[in-house]
PDB file of C-alpha atoms in Angstrom:
ATOM      1  CA  MET X   1      68.222  51.852 221.363  1.00 84.00           C
ATOM      2  CA  ALA X   2      66.788  51.361 225.139  1.00 88.00           C
ATOM      3  CA  LYS X   3      69.582  50.106 225.920  1.00 92.00           C
ATOM      4  CA  VAL X   4      72.076  53.153 225.281  1.00 94.00           C
ATOM      5  CA  VAL X   5      69.015  55.092 227.115  1.00 95.00           C
ATOM      6  CA  LEU X   6      69.229  52.398 230.148  1.00 97.00           C
ATOM      7  CA  ARG X   7      73.070  53.142 230.478  1.00 97.00           C
ATOM      8  CA  LEU X   8      72.368  57.050 230.318  1.00 97.00           C
ATOM      9  CA  ALA X   9      69.443  56.890 232.812  1.00 98.00           C
ATOM     10  CA  ILE X  10      71.775  54.901 235.185  1.00 98.00           C
ATOM     11  CA  GLU X  11      75.025  56.594 234.957  1.00 98.00           C
ATOM     12  CA  ARG X  12      72.254  60.117 235.237  1.00 98.00           C
ATOM     13  CA  GLY X  13      69.503  59.225 237.415  1.00 98.00           C
ATOM     14  CA  ASP X  14      68.820  60.472 240.666  1.00 98.00           C
ATOM     15  CA  LEU X  15      66.980  60.128 244.132  1.00 98.00           C
ATOM     16  CA  ASP X  16      63.657  61.073 242.687  1.00 98.00           C
ATOM     17  CA  TRP X  17      64.189  58.712 239.412  1.00 98.00           C
ATOM     18  CA  GLU X  18      65.195  55.339 241.834  1.00 99.00           C
ATOM     19  CA  ALA X  19      61.925  56.490 243.555  1.00 99.00           C
ATOM     20  CA  ARG X  20      59.752  56.608 240.310  1.00 99.00           C
ATOM     21  CA  VAL X  21      61.213  53.251 238.777  1.00 99.00           C
ATOM     22  CA  ARG X  22      60.662  51.755 242.773  1.00 99.00           C
ATOM     23  CA  ALA X  23      57.064  52.894 242.051  1.00 99.00           C
ATOM     24  CA  ALA X  24      56.404  52.031 238.994  1.00 99.00           C
ATOM     25  CA  HIS X  25      57.906  48.691 239.390  1.00 99.00           C
ATOM     26  CA  HIS X  26      56.032  48.009 242.499  1.00 99.00           C
ATOM     27  CA  ARG X  27      52.822  48.837 240.540  1.00 99.00           C
ATOM     28  CA  LEU X  28      53.698  46.318 237.647  1.00 98.00           C
ATOM     29  CA  ALA X  29      54.114  43.697 240.123  1.00 98.00           C
ATOM     30  CA  ARG X  30      51.006  44.170 241.721  1.00 98.00           C
ATOM     31  CA  THR X  31      49.156  44.391 238.558  1.00 96.00           C
ATOM     32  CA  PRO X  32      47.619  41.113 237.006  1.00 92.00           C
ATOM     33  CA  LEU X  33      48.930  40.502 233.410  1.00 87.00           C
ATOM     34  CA  TYR X  34      45.576  38.763 232.745  1.00 84.00           C
ATOM     35  CA  ALA X  35      42.108  39.616 233.365  1.00 84.00           C
ATOM     36  CA  PRO X  36      38.936  37.816 232.783  1.00 84.00           C
ATOM     37  CA  GLU X  37      37.373  39.933 230.967  1.00 84.00           C
ATOM     38  CA  GLU X  38      39.755  40.395 228.396  1.00 75.00           C
ATOM     39  CA  GLY X  39      40.317  37.185 227.659  1.00 74.00           C
ATOM     40  CA  GLU X  40      43.524  35.893 226.594  1.00 74.00           C
ATOM     41  CA  TYR X  41      45.148  38.860 225.908  1.00 77.00           C
ATOM     42  CA  LEU X  42      47.240  41.025 228.217  1.00 81.00           C
ATOM     43  CA  SER X  43      45.281  43.265 230.420  1.00 86.00           C
ATOM     44  CA  SER X  44      44.611  47.117 229.673  1.00 88.00           C
ATOM     45  CA  ALA X  45      45.953  47.885 233.305  1.00 94.00           C
ATOM     46  CA  TRP X  46      48.828  45.305 232.849  1.00 92.00           C
ATOM     47  CA  SER X  47      49.853  47.355 229.566  1.00 90.00           C
ATOM     48  CA  GLN X  48      49.639  50.761 231.250  1.00 94.00           C
ATOM     49  CA  ALA X  49      51.728  49.590 234.169  1.00 97.00           C
ATOM     50  CA  HIS X  50      54.205  48.258 231.861  1.00 94.00           C
ATOM     51  CA  ARG X  51      54.520  51.253 229.926  1.00 94.00           C
ATOM     52  CA  ALA X  52      55.203  53.315 232.932  1.00 97.00           C
ATOM     53  CA  PHE X  53      58.065  51.138 234.203  1.00 97.00           C
ATOM     54  CA  ARG X  54      59.865  50.962 231.043  1.00 95.00           C
ATOM     55  CA  ARG X  55      59.284  54.706 230.748  1.00 96.00           C
ATOM     56  CA  ALA X  56      60.913  55.241 234.600  1.00 98.00           C
ATOM     57  CA  LEU X  57      63.277  53.311 233.763  1.00 97.00           C
ATOM     58  CA  LEU X  58      64.666  55.459 230.913  1.00 96.00           C
ATOM     59  CA  GLU X  59      63.773  58.816 232.388  1.00 97.00           C
ATOM     60  CA  GLY X  60      66.958  59.330 234.380  1.00 97.00           C
ATOM     61  CA  CYS X  61      68.888  59.445 230.925  1.00 97.00           C
ATOM     62  CA  GLY X  62      67.667  63.005 231.261  1.00 95.00           C
ATOM     63  CA  ASN X  63      67.409  64.005 227.446  1.00 96.00           C
ATOM     64  CA  PRO X  64      63.854  64.782 226.169  1.00 96.00           C
ATOM     65  CA  VAL X  65      64.386  63.893 222.729  1.00 96.00           C
ATOM     66  CA  LEU X  66      65.411  60.389 223.522  1.00 94.00           C
ATOM     67  CA  LEU X  67      62.300  59.745 225.506  1.00 95.00           C
ATOM     68  CA  ASP X  68      60.041  60.925 223.054  1.00 94.00           C
ATOM     69  CA  ALA X  69      61.903  58.381 220.409  1.00 93.00           C
ATOM     70  CA  PHE X  70      61.119  55.614 223.172  1.00 89.00           C
ATOM     71  CA  ASP X  71      57.641  57.091 223.427  1.00 89.00           C
ATOM     72  CA  ARG X  72      56.882  56.821 219.417  1.00 90.00           C
ATOM     73  CA  MET X  73      58.835  53.156 219.208  1.00 86.00           C
ATOM     74  CA  TRP X  74      56.606  51.995 222.194  1.00 84.00           C
ATOM     75  CA  THR X  75      53.146  53.382 220.917  1.00 82.00           C
ATOM     76  CA  ALA X  76      54.293  51.624 217.587  1.00 77.00           C
ATOM     77  CA  SER X  77      54.687  48.184 218.950  1.00 77.00           C
ATOM     78  CA  GLU X  78      52.115  48.348 221.790  1.00 76.00           C
ATOM     79  CA  LEU X  79      48.952  46.795 219.541  1.00 68.00           C
ATOM     80  CA  GLY X  80      51.080  43.956 218.076  1.00 65.00           C
ATOM     81  CA  ARG X  81      52.314  43.183 221.865  1.00 67.00           C
ATOM     82  CA  ARG X  82      49.052  43.211 223.191  1.00 64.00           C
ATOM     83  CA  TRP X  83      46.983  41.166 220.711  1.00 60.00           C
ATOM     84  CA  SER X  84      49.910  38.967 219.793  1.00 60.00           C
ATOM     85  CA  ALA X  85      51.213  38.232 223.438  1.00 62.00           C
ATOM     86  CA  HIS X  86      49.536  34.705 224.764  1.00 61.00           C
ATOM     87  CA  ARG X  87      50.043  33.167 228.099  1.00 60.00           C
ATOM     88  CA  THR X  88      53.572  31.708 228.497  1.00 64.00           C
ATOM     89  CA  PRO X  89      53.608  29.440 231.169  1.00 61.00           C
ATOM     90  CA  ASP X  90      57.494  28.626 231.261  1.00 74.00           C
ATOM     91  CA  ARG X  91      58.096  32.341 231.473  1.00 80.00           C
ATOM     92  CA  ASP X  92      58.186  34.468 234.370  1.00 89.00           C
ATOM     93  CA  VAL X  93      57.746  37.572 233.019  1.00 90.00           C
ATOM     94  CA  ALA X  94      57.442  39.654 236.926  1.00 94.00           C
ATOM     95  CA  ASP X  95      60.942  37.814 237.794  1.00 97.00           C
ATOM     96  CA  GLU X  96      62.509  39.204 234.525  1.00 95.00           C
ATOM     97  CA  HIS X  97      61.251  43.080 235.936  1.00 97.00           C
ATOM     98  CA  ARG X  98      62.150  42.523 239.127  1.00 98.00           C
ATOM     99  CA  GLN X  99      65.964  41.806 237.837  1.00 98.00           C
ATOM    100  CA  LEU X 100      65.647  44.654 235.992  1.00 98.00           C
ATOM    101  CA  GLU X 101      64.828  46.912 238.471  1.00 99.00           C
ATOM    102  CA  GLU X 102      67.397  45.537 240.877  1.00 99.00           C
ATOM    103  CA  ALA X 103      70.255  45.774 238.485  1.00 99.00           C
ATOM    104  CA  THR X 104      68.947  49.435 237.419  1.00 99.00           C
ATOM    105  CA  LEU X 105      68.923  50.340 240.944  1.00 98.00           C
ATOM    106  CA  ALA X 106      72.187  49.151 241.943  1.00 99.00           C
ATOM    107  CA  ARG X 107      73.681  50.870 239.071  1.00 98.00           C
ATOM    108  CA  ASP X 108      74.809  47.972 237.524  1.00 99.00           C
ATOM    109  CA  ALA X 109      74.585  49.043 233.897  1.00 98.00           C
ATOM    110  CA  ASP X 110      75.843  46.299 232.474  1.00 98.00           C
ATOM    111  CA  THR X 111      73.577  43.705 234.269  1.00 99.00           C
ATOM    112  CA  ALA X 112      70.353  45.589 233.755  1.00 98.00           C
ATOM    113  CA  ILE X 113      71.284  45.902 229.845  1.00 98.00           C
ATOM    114  CA  ASP X 114      71.907  41.785 230.028  1.00 98.00           C
ATOM    115  CA  VAL X 115      68.474  41.026 231.784  1.00 98.00           C
ATOM    116  CA  LEU X 116      66.686  43.815 228.845  1.00 95.00           C
ATOM    117  CA  THR X 117      68.302  42.194 226.097  1.00 95.00           C
ATOM    118  CA  ARG X 118      67.149  38.973 227.454  1.00 95.00           C
ATOM    119  CA  HIS X 119      63.699  39.986 228.306  1.00 90.00           C
ATOM    120  CA  LEU X 120      63.113  41.612 224.646  1.00 87.00           C
ATOM    121  CA  ALA X 121      64.735  38.584 223.213  1.00 88.00           C
ATOM    122  CA  LEU X 122      61.987  36.112 224.790  1.00 85.00           C
ATOM    123  CA  THR X 123      59.218  39.152 224.418  1.00 79.00           C
ATOM    124  CA  ALA X 124      60.488  38.513 220.590  1.00 79.00           C
ATOM    125  CA  THR X 125      60.440  34.625 220.833  1.00 79.00           C
ATOM    126  CA  VAL X 126      56.977  34.876 222.252  1.00 73.00           C
ATOM    127  CA  LEU X 127      55.584  37.158 219.879  1.00 72.00           C
ATOM    128  CA  ALA X 128      56.741  35.581 216.995  1.00 75.00           C
ATOM    129  CA  GLY X 129      56.016  31.830 217.892  1.00 67.00           C
ATOM    130  CA  PRO X 130      52.580  29.777 217.739  1.00 61.00           C
ATOM    131  CA  LYS X 131      50.258  30.415 221.047  1.00 54.00           C
ATOM    132  CA  THR X 132      50.816  27.962 223.705  1.00 48.00           C
ATOM    133  CA  GLY X 133      49.268  26.957 226.991  1.00 46.00           C
ATOM    134  CA  SER X 134      45.602  27.655 228.104  1.00 37.00           C
ATOM    135  CA  PRO X 135      43.820  30.931 227.951  1.00 37.00           C
TER     136      PRO X 135
END
């Protein structure tokens, strides 16, 4: 579903949408993925910034029903993502998000969807696999 909504956002998003995507990515890129006080789990601040970035990417679709569905799915998956995600030294999540922002703002839907697909697949692999790296 996210791929369909992202394509619509890229087609329909206006200048204000682009600014929201840029601002949300800026915040995400500067928020630490892990916080010492939260141990090996994703930081609460990063999780909030991540959600805001993903929401900003999709808001350009202009369809409140699709955005509501995204919000419900995100909420349902967030607990598992936060508690199951762990440090993965071989993965550069920040670069994945940067590529997604760049392709989206370049209005290159095919590349953006390819980046999103790879990002989601890597995330699923991490969540399904054994813990690696050190906390």
